PDB file of C-alpha atoms in Angstrom:
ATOM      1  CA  UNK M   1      96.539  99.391  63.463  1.00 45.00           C
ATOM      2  CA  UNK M   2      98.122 101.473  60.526  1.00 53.00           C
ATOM      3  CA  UNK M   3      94.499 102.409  59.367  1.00 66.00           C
ATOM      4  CA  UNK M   4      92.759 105.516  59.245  1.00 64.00           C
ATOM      5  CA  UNK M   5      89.347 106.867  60.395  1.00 65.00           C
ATOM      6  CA  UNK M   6      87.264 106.562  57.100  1.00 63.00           C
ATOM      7  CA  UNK M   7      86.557 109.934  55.332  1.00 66.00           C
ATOM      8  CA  UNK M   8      89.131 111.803  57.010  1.00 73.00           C
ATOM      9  CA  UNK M   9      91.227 113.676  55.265  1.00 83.00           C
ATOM     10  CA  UNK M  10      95.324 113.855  55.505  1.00 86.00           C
ATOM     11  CA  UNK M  11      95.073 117.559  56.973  1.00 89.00           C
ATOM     12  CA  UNK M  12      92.741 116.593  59.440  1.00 86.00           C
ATOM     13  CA  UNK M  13      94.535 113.984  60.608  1.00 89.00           C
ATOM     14  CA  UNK M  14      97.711 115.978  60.889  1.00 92.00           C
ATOM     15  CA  UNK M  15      96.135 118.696  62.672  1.00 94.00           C
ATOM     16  CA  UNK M  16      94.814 115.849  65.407  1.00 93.00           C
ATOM     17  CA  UNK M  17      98.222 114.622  66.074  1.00 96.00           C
ATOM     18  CA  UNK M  18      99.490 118.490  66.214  1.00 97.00           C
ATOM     19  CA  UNK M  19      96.263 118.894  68.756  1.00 97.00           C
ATOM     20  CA  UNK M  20      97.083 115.506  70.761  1.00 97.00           C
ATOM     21  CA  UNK M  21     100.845 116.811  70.590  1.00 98.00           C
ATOM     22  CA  UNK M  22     100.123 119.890  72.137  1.00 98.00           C
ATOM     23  CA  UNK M  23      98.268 119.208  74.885  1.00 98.00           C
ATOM     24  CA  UNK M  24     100.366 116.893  75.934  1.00 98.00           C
ATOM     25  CA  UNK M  25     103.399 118.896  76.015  1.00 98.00           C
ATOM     26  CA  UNK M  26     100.964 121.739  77.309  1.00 98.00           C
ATOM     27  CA  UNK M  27     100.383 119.420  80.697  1.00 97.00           C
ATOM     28  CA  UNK M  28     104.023 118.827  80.875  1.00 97.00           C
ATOM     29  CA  UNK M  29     104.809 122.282  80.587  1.00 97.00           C
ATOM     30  CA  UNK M  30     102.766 122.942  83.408  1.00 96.00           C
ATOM     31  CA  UNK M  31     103.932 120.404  85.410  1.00 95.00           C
ATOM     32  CA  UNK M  32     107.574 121.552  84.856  1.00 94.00           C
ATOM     33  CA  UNK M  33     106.502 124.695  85.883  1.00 94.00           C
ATOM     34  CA  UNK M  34     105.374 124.035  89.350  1.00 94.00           C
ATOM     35  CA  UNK M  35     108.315 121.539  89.557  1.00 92.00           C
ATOM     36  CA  UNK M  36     110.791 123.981  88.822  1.00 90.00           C
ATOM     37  CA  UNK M  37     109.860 125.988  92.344  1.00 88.00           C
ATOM     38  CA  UNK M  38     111.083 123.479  94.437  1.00 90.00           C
ATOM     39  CA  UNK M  39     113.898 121.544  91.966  1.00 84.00           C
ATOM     40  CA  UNK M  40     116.336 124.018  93.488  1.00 84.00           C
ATOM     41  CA  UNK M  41     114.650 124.858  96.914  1.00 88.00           C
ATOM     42  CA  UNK M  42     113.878 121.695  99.182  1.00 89.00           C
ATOM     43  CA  UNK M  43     114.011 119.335  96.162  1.00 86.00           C
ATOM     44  CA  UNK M  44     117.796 118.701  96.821  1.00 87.00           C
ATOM     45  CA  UNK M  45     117.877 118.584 100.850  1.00 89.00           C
ATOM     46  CA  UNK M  46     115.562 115.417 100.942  1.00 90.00           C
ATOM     47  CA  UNK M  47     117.031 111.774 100.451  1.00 92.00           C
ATOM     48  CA  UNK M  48     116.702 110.175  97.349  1.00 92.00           C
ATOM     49  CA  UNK M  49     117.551 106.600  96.381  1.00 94.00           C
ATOM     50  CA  UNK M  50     121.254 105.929  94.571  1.00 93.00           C
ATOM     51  CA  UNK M  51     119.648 105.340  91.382  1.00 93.00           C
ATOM     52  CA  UNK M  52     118.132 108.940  91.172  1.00 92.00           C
ATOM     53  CA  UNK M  53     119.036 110.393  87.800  1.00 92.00           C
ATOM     54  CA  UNK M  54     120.404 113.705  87.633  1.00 90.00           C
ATOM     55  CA  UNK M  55     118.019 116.744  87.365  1.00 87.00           C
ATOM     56  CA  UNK M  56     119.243 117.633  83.844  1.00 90.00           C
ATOM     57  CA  UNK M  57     117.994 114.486  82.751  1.00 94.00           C
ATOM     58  CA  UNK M  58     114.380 114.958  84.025  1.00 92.00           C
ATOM     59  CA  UNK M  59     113.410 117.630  81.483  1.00 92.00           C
ATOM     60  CA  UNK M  60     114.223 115.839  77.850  1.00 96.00           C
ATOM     61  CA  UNK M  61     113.194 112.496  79.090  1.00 96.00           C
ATOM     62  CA  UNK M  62     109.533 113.890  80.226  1.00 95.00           C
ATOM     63  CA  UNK M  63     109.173 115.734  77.110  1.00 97.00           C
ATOM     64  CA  UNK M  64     109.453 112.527  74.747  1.00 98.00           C
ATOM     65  CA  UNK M  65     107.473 110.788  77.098  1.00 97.00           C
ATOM     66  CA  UNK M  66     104.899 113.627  76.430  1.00 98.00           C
ATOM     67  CA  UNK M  67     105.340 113.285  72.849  1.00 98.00           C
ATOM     68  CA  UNK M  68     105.006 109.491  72.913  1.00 98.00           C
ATOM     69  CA  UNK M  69     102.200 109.508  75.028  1.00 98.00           C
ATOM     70  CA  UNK M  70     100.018 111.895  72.784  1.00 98.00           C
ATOM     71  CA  UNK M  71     101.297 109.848  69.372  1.00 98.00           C
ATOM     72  CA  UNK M  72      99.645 107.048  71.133  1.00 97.00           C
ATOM     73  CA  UNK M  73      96.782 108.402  72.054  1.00 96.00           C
ATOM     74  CA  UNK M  74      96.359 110.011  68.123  1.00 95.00           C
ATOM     75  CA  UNK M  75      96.917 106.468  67.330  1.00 93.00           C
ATOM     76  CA  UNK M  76      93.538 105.171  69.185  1.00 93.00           C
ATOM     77  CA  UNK M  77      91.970 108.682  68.190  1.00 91.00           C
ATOM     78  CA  UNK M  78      92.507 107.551  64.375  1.00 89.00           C
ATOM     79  CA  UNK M  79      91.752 104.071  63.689  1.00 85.00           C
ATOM     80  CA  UNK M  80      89.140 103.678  65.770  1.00 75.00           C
ATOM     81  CA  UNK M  81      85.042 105.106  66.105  1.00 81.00           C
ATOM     82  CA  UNK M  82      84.117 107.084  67.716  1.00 82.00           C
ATOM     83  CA  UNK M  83      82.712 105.253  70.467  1.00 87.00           C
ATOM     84  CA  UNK M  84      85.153 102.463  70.745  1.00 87.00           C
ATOM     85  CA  UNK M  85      87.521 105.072  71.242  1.00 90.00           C
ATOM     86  CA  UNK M  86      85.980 107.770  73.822  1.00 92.00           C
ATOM     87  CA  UNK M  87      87.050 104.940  76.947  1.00 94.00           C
ATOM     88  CA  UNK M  88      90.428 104.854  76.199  1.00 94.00           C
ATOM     89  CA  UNK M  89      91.175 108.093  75.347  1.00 95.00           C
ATOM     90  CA  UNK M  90      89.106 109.224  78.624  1.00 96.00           C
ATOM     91  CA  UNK M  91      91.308 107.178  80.654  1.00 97.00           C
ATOM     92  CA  UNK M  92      94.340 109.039  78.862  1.00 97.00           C
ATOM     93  CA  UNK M  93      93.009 112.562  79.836  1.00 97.00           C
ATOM     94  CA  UNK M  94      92.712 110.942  82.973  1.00 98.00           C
ATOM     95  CA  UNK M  95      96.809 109.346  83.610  1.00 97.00           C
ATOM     96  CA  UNK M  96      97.489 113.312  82.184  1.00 97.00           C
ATOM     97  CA  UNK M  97      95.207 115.018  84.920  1.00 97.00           C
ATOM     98  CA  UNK M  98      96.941 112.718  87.635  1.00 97.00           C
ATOM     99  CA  UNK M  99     100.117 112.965  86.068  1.00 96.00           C
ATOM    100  CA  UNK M 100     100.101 116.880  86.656  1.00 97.00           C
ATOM    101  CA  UNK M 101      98.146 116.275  89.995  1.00 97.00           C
ATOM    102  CA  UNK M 102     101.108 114.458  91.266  1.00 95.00           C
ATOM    103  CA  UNK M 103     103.292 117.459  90.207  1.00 94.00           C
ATOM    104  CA  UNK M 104     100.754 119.872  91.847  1.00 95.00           C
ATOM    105  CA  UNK M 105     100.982 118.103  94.879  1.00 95.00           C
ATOM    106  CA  UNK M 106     104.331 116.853  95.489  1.00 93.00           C
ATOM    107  CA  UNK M 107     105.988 119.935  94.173  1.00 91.00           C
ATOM    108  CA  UNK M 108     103.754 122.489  94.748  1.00 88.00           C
ATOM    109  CA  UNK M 109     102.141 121.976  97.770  1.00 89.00           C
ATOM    110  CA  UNK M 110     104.724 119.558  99.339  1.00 84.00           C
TER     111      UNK M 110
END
């Protein structure tokens, strides 16, 4: 899986991950955004479990998440077609739409 789409170039393929890279972090920023209105509002008055990390904690860990998830999905993006890679990668932009849904809705509308 270390292979590369034929005929493109090193640029191109640096400028994908940069792309993949920053829409990822682009969803998470949004997602932090509508979090942080209720992090510090009702956020702390409801019961969480003992294992709940600390808030502080939430912020790194979500951004390499985001920047793991979009080398990954670079990683499809590159080695395979075009068609053999349009499901997968539609299934990512789909886990990212849900995964700022779920922000939306649990932190924004409640």
């Amino acid at each position: 899986m270390s292979g590369r789409r034929p005929g493109l170039s090193t640029g191109a393929d640096l400028l994908a991950l940069v792309v993949s890279v920053g829409i990822c972090l682009l969803v998470g920023a949004l997602g932090a955004a509508v979090t942080a209105t209720s992090v510090d509002s009702w956020y702390t008055g409801i019961a969480k479990p003992s294992f709940n990390p600390p808030n502080a904690v939430f912020g790194p860990v979500w951004t390499v998440l985001y920047v793991l998830m979009a080398v990954a999905a670079w990683r499809v993006w590159r080695i395979a077609d075009r068609d053999r890679a349009r499901g997968p990668l539609a299934l990512f932009a789909l886990q990212l739409a849900l995964n700022l849904g779920w922000s939306v809705a649990f932190f924004g509308v409640r």
